[in-house]
Short mmCIF file of C-alpha atoms in Angstrom, two decimals:
data_model
loop_
_atom_site.label_atom_id
_atom_site.label_comp_id
_atom_site.label_asym_id
_atom_site.label_seq_id
_atom_site.Cartn_x
_atom_site.Cartn_y
_atom_site.Cartn_z
CA MET A 1 118.10 76.69 121.62
CA LYS A 2 116.56 79.48 123.72
CA VAL A 3 114.43 81.58 121.40
CA ASP A 4 112.37 84.72 121.90
CA ILE A 5 108.69 85.12 121.07
CA ASN A 6 107.81 88.58 119.78
CA CYS A 7 104.44 90.17 119.13
CA ASP A 8 103.33 93.29 117.29
CA MET A 9 101.13 95.15 119.74
CA GLY A 10 100.00 98.48 121.16
CA GLU A 11 98.20 99.08 117.87
CA SER A 12 94.89 100.36 119.23
CA PHE A 13 94.01 103.94 118.36
CA GLY A 14 91.69 106.23 120.31
CA VAL A 15 88.45 104.33 120.99
CA TYR A 16 89.36 101.64 118.45
CA ARG A 17 90.77 98.43 119.88
CA MET A 18 93.25 96.20 118.07
CA GLY A 19 94.25 92.90 119.63
CA ASP A 20 94.25 91.60 123.20
CA ASP A 21 97.61 92.88 124.42
CA ALA A 22 96.90 92.04 128.05
CA GLY A 23 95.99 88.48 127.13
CA ILE A 24 99.05 87.95 124.94
CA MET A 25 101.74 89.62 127.06
CA PRO A 26 102.26 86.69 129.50
CA TYR A 27 103.26 84.40 126.62
CA ILE A 28 105.89 86.54 124.87
CA THR A 29 109.37 87.85 125.61
CA GLN A 30 109.52 90.77 123.16
CA ALA A 31 106.85 93.41 122.52
CA ASN A 32 107.06 95.35 119.25
CA ILE A 33 105.13 98.47 120.21
CA ALA A 34 103.51 100.58 117.50
CA CYS A 35 104.80 104.15 117.40
CA GLY A 36 101.85 106.06 115.98
CA PHE A 37 102.33 105.88 112.22
CA HIS A 38 100.29 102.71 111.53
CA GLY A 39 98.57 102.35 114.88
CA SER A 40 98.68 103.50 118.51
CA ASP A 41 98.57 106.93 120.11
CA PRO A 42 100.21 108.45 123.21
CA ASN A 43 97.78 106.83 125.66
CA HIS A 44 98.00 103.35 124.15
CA MET A 45 101.75 103.61 123.74
CA ARG A 46 102.26 104.49 127.40
CA GLY A 47 99.84 101.80 128.55
CA THR A 48 101.52 99.09 126.46
CA VAL A 49 104.96 100.02 127.75
CA ALA A 50 103.68 99.80 131.33
CA LEU A 51 102.08 96.41 130.58
CA ALA A 52 105.35 95.09 129.15
CA LYS A 53 107.21 96.25 132.26
CA ARG A 54 104.71 94.45 134.49
CA TYR A 55 105.48 91.14 132.77
CA GLY A 56 109.23 91.69 132.30
CA VAL A 57 108.92 91.77 128.50
CA LYS A 58 111.57 93.50 126.40
CA VAL A 59 110.35 96.37 124.21
CA GLY A 60 111.19 97.24 120.63
CA ALA A 61 110.01 100.08 118.40
CA HIS A 62 107.57 98.87 115.74
CA VAL A 63 108.04 101.56 113.11
CA SER A 64 105.99 102.04 109.96
CA LEU A 65 105.40 104.04 106.84
CA PRO A 66 103.16 107.06 107.58
CA ASP A 67 99.95 105.21 106.69
CA LEU A 68 97.50 105.23 109.58
CA ALA A 69 94.50 104.74 107.29
CA GLY A 70 96.05 101.70 105.62
CA PHE A 71 97.55 100.29 108.83
CA GLY A 72 101.01 100.55 107.29
CA ARG A 73 100.36 97.74 104.84
CA ARG A 74 100.50 99.81 101.65
CA GLU A 75 103.83 100.50 99.96
CA MET A 76 104.99 104.08 99.35
CA LYS A 77 107.88 105.68 97.48
CA VAL A 78 110.16 107.21 100.09
CA GLY A 79 113.77 108.33 99.73
CA HIS A 80 116.58 107.35 102.09
CA ASP A 81 116.86 110.57 104.11
CA GLU A 82 113.13 110.96 104.56
CA MET A 83 112.87 107.34 105.65
CA VAL A 84 115.54 107.83 108.31
CA ASN A 85 113.66 110.83 109.67
CA ILE A 86 110.33 109.01 109.65
CA ILE A 87 111.81 106.16 111.69
CA LEU A 88 113.69 108.36 114.16
CA TYR A 89 110.56 110.41 114.79
CA GLN A 90 108.66 107.28 115.79
CA ILE A 91 111.42 105.85 117.96
CA GLY A 92 111.67 109.15 119.80
CA ALA A 93 108.02 108.96 120.81
CA LEU A 94 108.34 105.44 122.22
CA PHE A 95 111.69 106.19 123.83
CA SER A 96 110.10 108.88 126.01
CA PHE A 97 107.64 106.41 127.50
CA LEU A 98 110.38 103.84 128.02
CA LYS A 99 112.44 106.42 129.90
CA LEU A 100 109.40 107.24 132.03
CA GLU A 101 109.16 103.58 133.07
CA GLY A 102 112.92 103.11 133.47
CA MET A 103 113.06 100.65 130.59
CA LEU A 104 115.47 100.16 127.70
CA LEU A 105 114.80 100.15 123.98
CA CYS A 106 115.91 96.64 123.01
CA HIS A 107 115.34 96.35 119.26
CA LEU A 108 113.80 97.82 116.14
CA LYS A 109 111.25 96.11 113.94
CA PRO A 110 109.78 97.57 110.74
CA HIS A 111 106.06 96.99 110.27
CA GLY A 112 104.04 95.69 107.34
CA ALA A 113 104.91 97.16 103.95
CA LEU A 114 108.07 98.79 105.33
CA TYR A 115 109.31 95.36 106.44
CA GLY A 116 108.79 93.94 102.97
CA MET A 117 110.35 96.95 101.25
CA ALA A 118 113.48 96.65 103.38
CA ALA A 119 113.90 93.05 102.25
CA ARG A 120 114.04 94.16 98.60
CA GLN A 121 115.15 97.82 98.51
CA GLU A 122 118.65 98.54 99.72
CA HIS A 123 118.10 102.24 100.41
CA ILE A 124 115.21 101.38 102.74
CA ALA A 125 117.26 98.75 104.60
CA GLU A 126 120.11 101.25 104.87
CA ALA A 127 117.74 103.86 106.32
CA ILE A 128 116.56 101.41 108.96
CA ALA A 129 120.19 100.58 109.79
CA ASP A 130 120.97 104.29 110.13
CA ALA A 131 118.17 104.72 112.66
CA ALA A 132 119.14 101.56 114.57
CA ALA A 133 122.72 102.80 114.82
CA VAL A 134 121.57 105.99 116.59
CA TYR A 135 120.14 103.92 119.44
CA GLY A 136 122.57 101.01 119.27
CA VAL A 137 119.87 98.36 118.91
CA PRO A 138 119.52 95.33 116.61
CA VAL A 139 116.88 94.94 113.92
CA THR A 140 114.62 91.95 113.30
CA GLY A 141 114.26 90.60 109.79
CA ILE A 142 114.19 87.60 107.47
CA SER A 143 117.37 85.63 106.89
CA GLY A 144 118.65 85.41 103.34
CA THR A 145 117.29 88.84 102.36
CA LEU A 146 118.60 92.40 102.38
CA HIS A 147 117.61 92.46 106.04
CA GLU A 148 120.43 90.11 106.90
CA GLU A 149 122.86 91.48 104.31
CA VAL A 150 122.54 95.16 105.23
CA TYR A 151 122.07 94.92 109.02
CA THR A 152 124.99 92.51 109.28
CA ARG A 153 127.26 94.59 107.07
CA ARG A 154 126.37 97.72 109.02
CA ALA A 155 127.04 95.85 112.30
CA VAL A 156 123.87 97.14 113.94
CA GLY A 157 122.82 93.63 114.89
CA PHE A 158 120.48 91.27 113.05
CA MET A 159 117.84 89.08 114.72
CA PRO A 160 116.43 86.55 112.23
CA GLU A 161 112.77 85.88 112.84
CA PHE A 162 110.10 83.45 111.74
CA PHE A 163 106.40 84.24 111.48
CA ALA A 164 104.32 81.46 113.00
CA ASP A 165 100.95 82.91 112.01
CA LEU A 166 101.70 84.02 108.43
CA ASP A 167 102.38 82.16 105.18
CA TYR A 168 105.48 82.14 102.97
CA ASP A 169 105.45 81.89 99.18
CA ASP A 170 107.51 79.34 97.23
CA GLU A 171 110.43 81.79 97.03
CA GLY A 172 110.56 82.02 100.82
CA GLN A 173 109.10 85.53 100.87
CA LEU A 174 106.66 86.47 103.60
CA ILE A 175 103.11 87.03 102.38
CA ILE A 176 101.93 90.30 103.91
CA THR A 177 98.15 90.67 103.82
CA ARG A 178 95.90 93.61 104.63
CA GLU A 179 94.11 91.52 107.29
CA HIS A 180 95.18 88.48 109.28
CA GLU A 181 92.92 85.45 109.34
CA ALA A 182 92.68 83.00 112.23
CA VAL A 183 95.36 80.31 112.31
CA ALA A 184 95.06 76.97 114.09
CA PRO A 185 97.18 77.27 117.27
CA GLU A 186 98.64 73.79 116.80
CA LEU A 187 99.69 74.70 113.25
CA ALA A 188 101.42 77.87 114.43
CA ALA A 189 103.18 75.90 117.17
CA SER A 190 104.39 73.18 114.80
CA ARG A 191 105.66 75.81 112.37
CA ALA A 192 107.61 77.51 115.16
CA VAL A 193 109.20 74.26 116.30
CA ALA A 194 110.22 73.32 112.75
CA ALA A 195 111.80 76.74 112.21
CA VAL A 196 113.72 76.74 115.50
CA ARG A 197 114.65 73.06 115.82
CA ASP A 198 115.02 72.04 112.17
CA GLY A 199 115.70 75.37 110.48
CA THR A 200 112.95 74.79 107.94
CA LEU A 201 109.67 76.32 106.79
CA THR A 202 106.93 74.96 104.54
CA THR A 203 105.65 77.26 101.82
CA ILE A 204 102.06 77.58 100.58
CA GLY A 205 103.08 75.40 97.65
CA GLY A 206 104.39 72.65 99.92
CA LYS A 207 108.09 73.33 99.44
CA THR A 208 110.53 72.96 102.33
CA LEU A 209 113.00 75.83 102.55
CA PRO A 210 115.75 76.73 105.03
CA VAL A 211 115.16 79.46 107.60
CA ARG A 212 116.92 80.92 110.63
CA ALA A 213 114.93 81.87 113.71
CA GLU A 214 116.23 83.53 116.86
CA THR A 215 112.81 85.01 117.54
CA VAL A 216 109.33 83.82 116.55
CA CYS A 217 106.64 86.38 115.71
CA ILE A 218 102.91 86.33 116.33
CA HIS A 219 100.45 89.17 115.68
CA SER A 220 98.02 90.69 118.15
CA ASP A 221 95.49 91.37 115.37
CA THR A 222 95.16 87.71 114.42
CA PRO A 223 91.63 86.79 115.63
CA ASN A 224 92.81 83.98 117.95
CA ALA A 225 96.13 85.56 118.89
CA VAL A 226 96.03 84.63 122.59
CA GLU A 227 95.47 80.95 121.80
CA ILE A 228 98.32 81.09 119.28
CA GLY A 229 100.59 82.73 121.86
CA MET A 230 99.80 80.04 124.42
CA ALA A 231 100.46 77.22 121.95
CA VAL A 232 103.70 78.66 120.58
CA ASN A 233 104.99 79.45 124.08
CA SER A 234 104.20 75.94 125.29
CA ALA A 235 105.80 74.25 122.29
CA LEU A 236 109.00 76.29 122.42
CA SER A 237 109.24 75.95 126.21
CA GLN A 238 109.08 72.16 125.83
CA LEU A 239 111.72 72.34 123.12
CA ASP A 240 113.97 74.39 125.42
CA ALA A 241 113.52 71.81 128.17
CA VAL A 242 114.44 68.92 125.88
CA CYS A 243 117.55 70.71 124.64
CA ALA A 244 118.62 71.69 128.16
CA ALA A 245 118.35 68.14 129.55
CA PRO A 246 121.50 66.68 127.89
CA GLN A 247 123.63 69.57 129.19
CA GLU A 248 122.26 69.15 132.71
CA GLN A 249 122.91 65.40 132.56
CA TRP A 250 126.48 66.04 131.39
CA GLU A 251 127.10 68.44 134.25
CA GLU A 252 125.73 65.98 136.80
CA GLY A 253 127.93 63.21 135.40
CA HIS A 254 131.01 65.42 135.66
CA GLY A 255 130.34 66.71 139.14
CA GLN A 256 129.31 70.22 138.08
CA THR A 257 126.45 72.23 139.52
#
């Protein structure tokens, strides 16, 4: 039942601040660090990598369409080869700072519009898989979409994720907005537990749909992101403890330590 909690972070740019990375980092296990195309810059990238190292958090490259002005949340028409190059360019920047800190690149996560495009456009998903294969890292995505189909077929590794602070439409598609509104921490926590424990999500129309979740996502630019991180971490930690108890009891009853 052990599940990761990932967060999109390191998205500040120059004097502009985006999210409370320092406040959120203690409550997550995976940091998706922006690579400069939708947010971040060399100083913020290096600082976020160092912060993740301090808390023992795994780091992934949060790659985007080249849309700094639109924060990567506007779709673009991009061919396969160009998309591969765009992604590799961004990973290379983050990889340098990881090497500086003696850390590994652990995963790849597309951002915003690129994430949604990869769920629907095979050539985009294939481009992401091509880039992931260069570094030998898995890619996060939504189960039941081209994310799962392409990344699994390409054997690069697929990590199904659930978004605790975003909504899903009645088709099970993630609703990607230009700005994130505050979400009640208890609601985000209950959503995460349902996804991990029960394998279900509730859509904006009230439907219950199946979902797989090996990692739960929260966003640093949600206004109350730290409170959400605390609530989701607490709820999933309690769930882990409940699931671990029967195994520990079995081992005690059979003389194992």
